[in-house]
Amino acid sequence: MRLLKILINLLSQIAFRKIKILIIILIFSPNFAHSFKSNADYALLIEYETNQVLYEKNPRKKIYPASMSKLMTLYVLFDYLEKNIISLDEKIFISENAWRKGGAVSESSTMFAEVSSYISVENIIKGIVIQSGNDACIAISEAISGSEEIFSDEMNSYAKKLGMNDTNFVNSTGLHDDNHYSTPLDMTILAKSLIKDFPNFYHYFSEKSFTWNGIFQPNRNNLLGNNLGIDGLKTGKTSQSGYSMIVSSKKENIRLIGIVSGLSSRDSRTMEMQKLINYGQKSFRKYKLYTNSDIVKKVKVWGGKKSNLNMLVSEDINLLLNIRTKRNLNAKILFNEPIIAPVKEDQVIGKLVLFNDKEEIMDFKLISGEKIERNNIFGRTIQKIRYLIN
């Protein structure tokens, strides 16, 4: 008996686990090297559902987001509405500070709110989304936080929670400040979060005009409702940032988010965004590579009452594929072999990583297909002896 215990302890000290990498070639395989090129200094196009990057140009470089910053002001406001801290019909006071700063940035960004007046939160939203009103932004920041400076701290707190790690806000409007910056990648994170987290408020972005104080203003997003399916989000412009724009487009059940920045005119901004969205829509088609619970591989289990386990994908895996040019799309299955019992059903036991050549595109969790209990000490010992002999 003592000899058996010594043998068990010796076997237990042996490292049986190792990283297993399996490489497979998928049937559908895109070549992301393409002839498309944006004239914008900065550009990024992603697919909403998977975050798949369809085009990028300086996506992590610092930009001045200008009035696109107002998307974060709206994100904070929508969260307060969602939590019932404020309501759409609540009246917001327009301070002299908000009134004076109303048209300070380019494009005369103001909803023409009268000083010392009261405006409902819903009209404040329209003033920000449609008219890009700086006065509306400052008024809501003062209402929520007491001052725009404190509100900007809250904006940064939300940004960190969303994973906008290269962003810093110092005001609610986008008025230029060297310390007020973001990146194309971070701005797409914000745009996606607005759509995903607050679907009940997203409809404001598709409204084409708004009249306040007797003054009619069209939505600054001049691509709304065109044949590209664009239904939001925001434009921006300062002398330091150039002309910029971030939009969302939904067509044939595919939603794209695109951003361009650093352009020299409103017309060039419009043209580059049209080109970017058109490229995404015309050049790619969505294919389902795996369906939720598809068996990817049967793997060995160590120390369990069963010796094999089905490894499953945890979700449907869809990919936009370039329909004009193709080459091998590699998929790697990464996991520790053997899997050590006990194993819970739906336990994460590995991941599936998709590559375009050597460039990683995205990864997905792989889970166990069933529960496997740990074997008794005698059974585990026999398995270890067999492992050493083999």
Short mmCIF file of C-alpha atoms in Angstrom, two decimals:
data_model
loop_
_atom_site.label_atom_id
_atom_site.label_comp_id
_atom_site.label_asym_id
_atom_site.label_seq_id
_atom_site.Cartn_x
_atom_site.Cartn_y
_atom_site.Cartn_z
CA MET A 1 0.00 0.00 0.00
CA ARG A 2 2.80 2.39 0.86
CA LEU A 3 4.52 1.58 -2.43
CA LEU A 4 1.29 2.40 -4.30
CA LYS A 5 1.06 5.81 -2.56
CA ILE A 6 4.67 6.59 -3.46
CA LEU A 7 3.97 5.68 -7.08
CA ILE A 8 0.84 7.85 -7.15
CA ASN A 9 2.73 10.85 -5.71
CA LEU A 10 5.52 10.37 -8.23
CA LEU A 11 3.10 10.19 -11.11
CA SER A 12 1.21 13.27 -9.86
CA GLN A 13 4.41 15.35 -10.06
CA ILE A 14 4.86 14.59 -13.75
CA ALA A 15 3.63 17.41 -16.03
CA PHE A 16 1.12 15.87 -18.40
CA ARG A 17 -0.39 19.09 -19.81
CA LYS A 18 0.89 20.80 -22.92
CA ILE A 19 -0.41 23.44 -25.30
CA LYS A 20 -2.05 21.84 -28.31
CA ILE A 21 -2.30 23.84 -31.53
CA LEU A 22 -4.29 22.50 -34.45
CA ILE A 23 -4.32 24.39 -37.75
CA ILE A 24 -7.21 24.01 -40.16
CA ILE A 25 -7.99 25.65 -43.49
CA LEU A 26 -11.52 26.99 -43.87
CA ILE A 27 -13.47 26.75 -47.12
CA PHE A 28 -14.30 30.44 -47.32
CA SER A 29 -11.16 32.52 -47.19
CA PRO A 30 -10.78 36.27 -47.73
CA ASN A 31 -7.81 38.27 -48.83
CA PHE A 32 -7.94 41.49 -46.88
CA ALA A 33 -5.25 43.04 -49.07
CA HIS A 34 -7.28 45.17 -51.44
CA SER A 35 -6.99 48.03 -53.86
CA PHE A 36 -9.31 50.34 -51.90
CA LYS A 37 -7.64 53.35 -50.35
CA SER A 38 -9.15 56.24 -48.43
CA ASN A 39 -7.87 59.78 -48.92
CA ALA A 40 -8.68 60.56 -45.29
CA ASP A 41 -5.74 60.83 -42.92
CA TYR A 42 -7.55 58.44 -40.60
CA ALA A 43 -10.17 55.84 -41.47
CA LEU A 44 -11.66 52.69 -39.99
CA LEU A 45 -14.49 50.41 -41.10
CA ILE A 46 -15.76 47.60 -38.88
CA GLU A 47 -18.65 45.14 -38.92
CA TYR A 48 -20.92 45.80 -35.94
CA GLU A 49 -21.69 42.24 -34.89
CA THR A 50 -18.17 40.79 -34.83
CA ASN A 51 -15.89 43.89 -34.74
CA GLN A 52 -14.25 42.51 -37.88
CA VAL A 53 -12.00 45.16 -39.42
CA LEU A 54 -12.74 45.65 -43.13
CA TYR A 55 -10.48 48.66 -43.67
CA GLU A 56 -8.10 50.64 -41.50
CA LYS A 57 -5.78 53.58 -41.85
CA ASN A 58 -4.07 54.88 -38.71
CA PRO A 59 -6.83 53.47 -36.46
CA ARG A 60 -4.85 53.87 -33.22
CA LYS A 61 -3.34 57.28 -33.95
CA LYS A 62 -4.48 60.27 -31.93
CA ILE A 63 -7.17 62.49 -33.44
CA TYR A 64 -9.09 65.50 -32.18
CA PRO A 65 -12.69 64.25 -32.29
CA ALA A 66 -14.30 67.71 -32.42
CA SER A 67 -18.11 67.42 -32.30
CA MET A 68 -17.96 63.63 -32.49
CA SER A 69 -17.15 64.04 -28.77
CA LYS A 70 -20.84 64.75 -28.27
CA LEU A 71 -21.48 61.02 -28.66
CA MET A 72 -19.98 60.52 -25.21
CA THR A 73 -22.08 63.37 -23.81
CA LEU A 74 -25.10 61.54 -25.19
CA TYR A 75 -23.90 58.19 -23.85
CA VAL A 76 -23.77 59.59 -20.31
CA LEU A 77 -27.17 61.26 -20.76
CA PHE A 78 -28.77 58.07 -22.13
CA ASP A 79 -27.41 56.10 -19.20
CA TYR A 80 -28.97 58.56 -16.76
CA LEU A 81 -32.27 58.22 -18.61
CA GLU A 82 -32.03 54.43 -18.64
CA LYS A 83 -31.47 54.41 -14.88
CA ASN A 84 -34.44 56.79 -14.35
CA ILE A 85 -32.22 59.39 -12.71
CA ILE A 86 -33.68 61.96 -15.11
CA SER A 87 -36.60 61.82 -17.55
CA LEU A 88 -37.22 62.96 -21.11
CA ASP A 89 -39.74 65.61 -20.04
CA GLU A 90 -37.54 67.07 -17.27
CA LYS A 91 -36.67 70.73 -17.88
CA ILE A 92 -33.03 71.80 -18.18
CA PHE A 93 -31.93 75.35 -17.32
CA ILE A 94 -29.87 77.23 -19.93
CA SER A 95 -27.20 79.15 -18.02
CA GLU A 96 -25.40 82.20 -19.33
CA ASN A 97 -22.26 80.06 -19.61
CA ALA A 98 -24.07 77.55 -21.85
CA TRP A 99 -25.63 80.37 -23.88
CA ARG A 100 -22.34 82.26 -24.42
CA LYS A 101 -20.39 79.15 -25.50
CA GLY A 102 -23.22 78.02 -27.77
CA GLY A 103 -21.66 78.97 -31.09
CA ALA A 104 -17.99 79.07 -30.13
CA VAL A 105 -16.82 76.17 -32.29
CA SER A 106 -16.94 75.85 -36.04
CA GLU A 107 -20.07 75.21 -38.09
CA SER A 108 -21.98 77.53 -35.70
CA SER A 109 -22.82 74.56 -33.50
CA THR A 110 -25.79 75.82 -31.51
CA MET A 111 -29.47 75.02 -31.03
CA PHE A 112 -30.10 78.74 -30.35
CA ALA A 113 -31.31 78.18 -26.81
CA GLU A 114 -32.30 81.38 -25.01
CA VAL A 115 -30.42 82.31 -21.85
CA SER A 116 -32.29 81.52 -18.60
CA SER A 117 -34.86 79.45 -20.48
CA TYR A 118 -35.87 75.87 -19.70
CA ILE A 119 -35.75 73.10 -22.33
CA SER A 120 -36.90 69.50 -21.98
CA VAL A 121 -34.29 66.74 -21.97
CA GLU A 122 -35.82 65.31 -25.15
CA ASN A 123 -35.35 68.60 -27.00
CA ILE A 124 -31.84 68.88 -25.57
CA ILE A 125 -31.11 65.46 -27.14
CA LYS A 126 -32.42 66.69 -30.51
CA GLY A 127 -30.39 69.86 -30.15
CA ILE A 128 -27.23 67.81 -29.64
CA VAL A 129 -27.85 65.07 -32.20
CA ILE A 130 -29.36 67.10 -35.03
CA GLN A 131 -28.06 70.62 -34.51
CA SER A 132 -24.78 69.69 -32.78
CA GLY A 133 -25.61 72.31 -30.17
CA ASN A 134 -22.77 73.25 -27.86
CA ASP A 135 -25.24 75.18 -25.72
CA ALA A 136 -27.30 72.00 -25.31
CA CYS A 137 -24.22 69.97 -24.34
CA ILE A 138 -23.05 72.45 -21.74
CA ALA A 139 -26.55 72.80 -20.30
CA ILE A 140 -26.97 69.04 -19.81
CA SER A 141 -23.46 68.69 -18.38
CA GLU A 142 -24.24 71.40 -15.82
CA ALA A 143 -27.57 69.77 -15.01
CA ILE A 144 -26.02 66.34 -14.44
CA SER A 145 -22.70 67.22 -12.78
CA GLY A 146 -22.91 70.86 -11.75
CA SER A 147 -20.20 71.96 -14.15
CA GLU A 148 -18.76 70.95 -17.50
CA GLU A 149 -15.39 70.27 -15.90
CA ILE A 150 -16.83 67.70 -13.48
CA PHE A 151 -18.96 66.24 -16.26
CA SER A 152 -15.84 65.63 -18.38
CA ASP A 153 -14.47 63.51 -15.54
CA GLU A 154 -17.61 61.43 -15.77
CA MET A 155 -17.19 61.16 -19.54
CA ASN A 156 -13.69 59.78 -19.00
CA SER A 157 -14.95 57.31 -16.42
CA TYR A 158 -17.49 55.95 -18.93
CA ALA A 159 -14.81 55.87 -21.63
CA LYS A 160 -12.55 53.66 -19.50
CA LYS A 161 -15.42 51.27 -18.76
CA LEU A 162 -16.07 50.94 -22.49
CA GLY A 163 -12.42 50.17 -23.21
CA MET A 164 -11.60 53.51 -24.84
CA ASN A 165 -8.07 53.40 -23.50
CA ASP A 166 -6.58 56.10 -25.73
CA THR A 167 -9.21 58.78 -25.15
CA ASN A 168 -9.39 61.82 -22.90
CA PHE A 169 -12.20 64.38 -22.72
CA VAL A 170 -11.91 67.83 -21.18
CA ASN A 171 -15.28 69.21 -22.29
CA SER A 172 -18.72 68.05 -23.42
CA THR A 173 -18.71 69.75 -26.84
CA GLY A 174 -15.50 68.90 -28.68
CA LEU A 175 -14.20 72.46 -28.52
CA HIS A 176 -10.49 72.10 -29.26
CA ASP A 177 -8.04 71.44 -26.48
CA ASP A 178 -4.69 69.68 -26.90
CA ASN A 179 -5.65 67.37 -24.03
CA HIS A 180 -9.00 66.47 -25.60
CA TYR A 181 -8.34 63.56 -27.95
CA SER A 182 -9.32 60.06 -29.04
CA THR A 183 -8.56 57.55 -31.81
CA PRO A 184 -10.65 56.17 -34.69
CA LEU A 185 -10.73 52.80 -32.91
CA ASP A 186 -11.98 54.29 -29.65
CA MET A 187 -14.66 56.30 -31.44
CA THR A 188 -16.00 53.17 -33.15
CA ILE A 189 -16.14 51.50 -29.73
CA LEU A 190 -18.26 54.42 -28.52
CA ALA A 191 -20.53 54.37 -31.57
CA LYS A 192 -21.12 50.64 -31.26
CA SER A 193 -21.82 50.97 -27.55
CA LEU A 194 -24.41 53.68 -28.14
CA ILE A 195 -26.29 51.46 -30.59
CA LYS A 196 -26.00 48.31 -28.47
CA ASP A 197 -26.62 49.77 -25.01
CA PHE A 198 -29.38 52.28 -25.84
CA PRO A 199 -31.48 50.98 -28.73
CA ASN A 200 -34.51 52.92 -27.46
CA PHE A 201 -32.73 56.23 -28.04
CA TYR A 202 -30.88 55.51 -31.26
CA HIS A 203 -33.80 56.70 -33.40
CA TYR A 204 -32.89 60.32 -32.62
CA PHE A 205 -29.81 59.97 -34.84
CA SER A 206 -31.93 59.33 -37.93
CA GLU A 207 -34.09 62.46 -37.57
CA LYS A 208 -33.28 64.75 -40.49
CA SER A 209 -34.15 68.16 -39.05
CA PHE A 210 -35.12 70.06 -35.93
CA THR A 211 -36.57 73.52 -35.36
CA TRP A 212 -35.94 75.36 -32.12
CA ASN A 213 -36.64 78.97 -31.23
CA GLY A 214 -38.12 79.39 -34.72
CA ILE A 215 -34.86 78.38 -36.42
CA PHE A 216 -34.87 75.36 -38.73
CA GLN A 217 -31.68 73.30 -38.96
CA PRO A 218 -31.03 70.12 -40.94
CA ASN A 219 -29.10 67.22 -39.44
CA ARG A 220 -25.35 67.75 -39.93
CA ASN A 221 -25.14 64.14 -41.10
CA ASN A 222 -25.95 64.78 -44.76
CA LEU A 223 -25.79 61.06 -45.65
CA LEU A 224 -28.88 60.08 -43.69
CA GLY A 225 -31.43 58.07 -45.64
CA ASN A 226 -29.37 57.58 -48.78
CA ASN A 227 -29.07 54.27 -50.61
CA LEU A 228 -26.19 53.22 -48.32
CA GLY A 229 -28.56 52.68 -45.40
CA ILE A 230 -26.87 55.25 -43.14
CA ASP A 231 -29.00 55.91 -40.03
CA GLY A 232 -26.60 57.86 -37.70
CA LEU A 233 -24.28 59.10 -35.99
CA LYS A 234 -22.22 62.37 -35.97
CA THR A 235 -20.03 64.83 -37.85
CA GLY A 236 -17.27 67.07 -36.51
CA LYS A 237 -14.97 69.85 -37.54
CA THR A 238 -12.44 72.22 -36.00
CA SER A 239 -9.47 73.89 -37.64
CA GLN A 240 -7.15 71.52 -35.77
CA SER A 241 -9.06 68.30 -36.52
CA GLY A 242 -10.20 68.96 -40.05
CA TYR A 243 -13.52 67.54 -41.21
CA SER A 244 -14.51 64.23 -39.62
CA MET A 245 -17.49 61.91 -39.56
CA ILE A 246 -18.60 58.67 -37.94
CA VAL A 247 -21.63 56.81 -39.26
CA SER A 248 -23.53 53.58 -38.92
CA SER A 249 -25.03 51.85 -41.93
CA LYS A 250 -27.43 48.92 -41.98
CA LYS A 251 -28.18 47.18 -45.25
CA GLU A 252 -29.11 43.56 -46.04
CA ASN A 253 -28.96 42.78 -42.31
CA ILE A 254 -25.32 43.85 -42.03
CA ARG A 255 -24.44 46.88 -39.90
CA LEU A 256 -21.18 48.68 -40.57
CA ILE A 257 -19.57 51.45 -38.54
CA GLY A 258 -17.19 53.77 -40.37
CA ILE A 259 -15.13 56.80 -39.42
CA VAL A 260 -13.04 59.23 -41.44
CA SER A 261 -11.05 62.16 -40.08
CA GLY A 262 -8.51 64.78 -41.11
CA LEU A 263 -10.20 65.90 -44.33
CA SER A 264 -10.03 69.37 -45.83
CA SER A 265 -13.67 70.06 -46.67
CA ARG A 266 -17.25 69.02 -46.05
CA ASP A 267 -17.52 67.66 -49.60
CA SER A 268 -14.38 65.53 -49.26
CA ARG A 269 -15.69 64.21 -45.94
CA THR A 270 -18.95 63.21 -47.58
CA MET A 271 -17.19 61.60 -50.54
CA GLU A 272 -14.71 59.60 -48.45
CA MET A 273 -17.44 58.27 -46.18
CA GLN A 274 -19.56 57.24 -49.14
CA LYS A 275 -16.58 55.45 -50.64
CA LEU A 276 -15.78 53.69 -47.38
CA ILE A 277 -19.32 52.41 -46.72
CA ASN A 278 -19.84 51.50 -50.37
CA TYR A 279 -16.61 49.49 -50.31
CA GLY A 280 -17.77 47.53 -47.28
CA GLN A 281 -21.18 46.81 -48.75
CA LYS A 282 -20.07 45.92 -52.27
CA SER A 283 -16.88 43.98 -51.52
CA PHE A 284 -17.96 41.69 -48.69
CA ARG A 285 -20.60 39.07 -48.03
CA LYS A 286 -21.40 37.40 -44.71
CA TYR A 287 -20.86 33.65 -44.39
CA LYS A 288 -21.59 31.37 -41.46
CA LEU A 289 -18.46 29.36 -40.67
CA TYR A 290 -19.76 27.59 -37.58
CA THR A 291 -23.10 27.25 -35.84
CA ASN A 292 -23.47 27.38 -32.08
CA SER A 293 -22.63 23.95 -30.56
CA ASP A 294 -20.91 22.61 -33.69
CA ILE A 295 -18.30 19.99 -32.73
CA VAL A 296 -14.83 21.28 -33.59
CA LYS A 297 -12.79 18.41 -32.21
CA LYS A 298 -12.90 15.42 -29.87
CA VAL A 299 -10.24 15.87 -27.17
CA LYS A 300 -8.72 13.63 -24.48
CA VAL A 301 -9.71 14.02 -20.84
CA TRP A 302 -7.30 13.16 -18.04
CA GLY A 303 -8.51 11.69 -14.76
CA GLY A 304 -12.17 11.53 -15.74
CA LYS A 305 -14.81 8.84 -15.86
CA LYS A 306 -14.82 9.41 -19.62
CA SER A 307 -11.65 9.63 -21.67
CA ASN A 308 -12.91 11.84 -24.52
CA LEU A 309 -14.85 15.07 -24.76
CA ASN A 310 -16.47 17.00 -27.61
CA MET A 311 -15.11 20.52 -27.98
CA LEU A 312 -17.85 22.89 -29.21
CA VAL A 313 -18.02 26.46 -30.50
CA SER A 314 -19.86 28.66 -28.02
CA GLU A 315 -21.69 30.82 -30.57
CA ASP A 316 -22.49 31.23 -34.23
CA ILE A 317 -19.36 32.33 -36.05
CA ASN A 318 -19.99 34.62 -38.99
CA LEU A 319 -17.40 36.35 -41.11
CA LEU A 320 -17.54 38.96 -43.85
CA LEU A 321 -15.52 37.64 -46.78
CA ASN A 322 -14.11 39.60 -49.66
CA ILE A 323 -16.05 38.32 -52.67
CA ARG A 324 -13.51 39.48 -55.25
CA THR A 325 -10.17 38.22 -53.98
CA LYS A 326 -9.54 35.16 -51.79
CA ARG A 327 -6.70 33.24 -50.22
CA ASN A 328 -6.32 30.86 -47.32
CA LEU A 329 -8.02 31.78 -44.07
CA ASN A 330 -6.31 29.87 -41.26
CA ALA A 331 -8.05 28.77 -38.09
CA LYS A 332 -6.08 27.61 -35.07
CA ILE A 333 -7.55 25.63 -32.18
CA LEU A 334 -5.66 26.36 -28.96
CA PHE A 335 -6.11 24.31 -25.79
CA ASN A 336 -4.22 22.53 -23.04
CA GLU A 337 -3.91 18.79 -23.71
CA PRO A 338 -5.07 16.68 -22.03
CA ILE A 339 -8.12 18.34 -20.45
CA ILE A 340 -8.06 17.66 -16.70
CA ALA A 341 -11.23 16.34 -15.02
CA PRO A 342 -13.55 17.31 -13.48
CA VAL A 343 -15.07 19.22 -16.42
CA LYS A 344 -18.32 21.20 -16.25
CA GLU A 345 -20.73 21.37 -19.15
CA ASP A 346 -20.16 24.56 -21.19
CA GLN A 347 -16.81 25.09 -19.44
CA VAL A 348 -14.35 27.12 -21.53
CA ILE A 349 -11.57 24.70 -22.52
CA GLY A 350 -9.91 26.44 -25.45
CA LYS A 351 -10.31 28.99 -28.21
CA LEU A 352 -10.62 29.14 -31.97
CA VAL A 353 -8.45 31.85 -33.54
CA LEU A 354 -9.03 33.03 -37.11
CA PHE A 355 -6.08 34.34 -39.12
CA ASN A 356 -5.67 35.99 -42.47
CA ASP A 357 -2.29 34.50 -43.34
CA LYS A 358 -0.34 35.41 -40.16
CA GLU A 359 -2.58 38.30 -39.09
CA GLU A 360 -5.07 37.46 -36.35
CA ILE A 361 -8.61 38.53 -37.20
CA MET A 362 -10.62 37.43 -34.15
CA ASP A 363 -11.02 34.61 -31.66
CA PHE A 364 -13.89 32.65 -30.15
CA LYS A 365 -14.35 30.53 -27.02
CA LEU A 366 -14.49 26.75 -27.27
CA ILE A 367 -16.52 24.94 -24.62
CA SER A 368 -17.07 21.42 -23.33
CA GLY A 369 -20.03 19.51 -24.68
CA GLU A 370 -20.83 17.66 -21.47
CA LYS A 371 -20.04 17.23 -17.79
CA ILE A 372 -17.29 14.71 -16.93
CA GLU A 373 -16.74 13.79 -13.29
CA ARG A 374 -13.35 12.98 -11.82
CA ASN A 375 -12.40 9.30 -11.72
CA ASN A 376 -11.52 7.52 -8.47
CA ILE A 377 -7.90 7.21 -7.30
CA PHE A 378 -7.48 3.71 -8.69
CA GLY A 379 -8.76 4.69 -12.14
CA ARG A 380 -6.53 7.80 -12.23
CA THR A 381 -3.50 5.71 -11.29
CA ILE A 382 -4.13 3.22 -14.11
CA GLN A 383 -4.46 6.15 -16.58
CA LYS A 384 -1.12 7.61 -15.44
CA ILE A 385 0.64 4.26 -15.80
CA ARG A 386 -0.80 3.82 -19.30
CA TYR A 387 0.31 7.36 -20.17
CA LEU A 388 3.92 6.59 -19.10
CA ILE A 389 4.00 3.28 -20.98
CA ASN A 390 2.65 4.89 -24.17
#
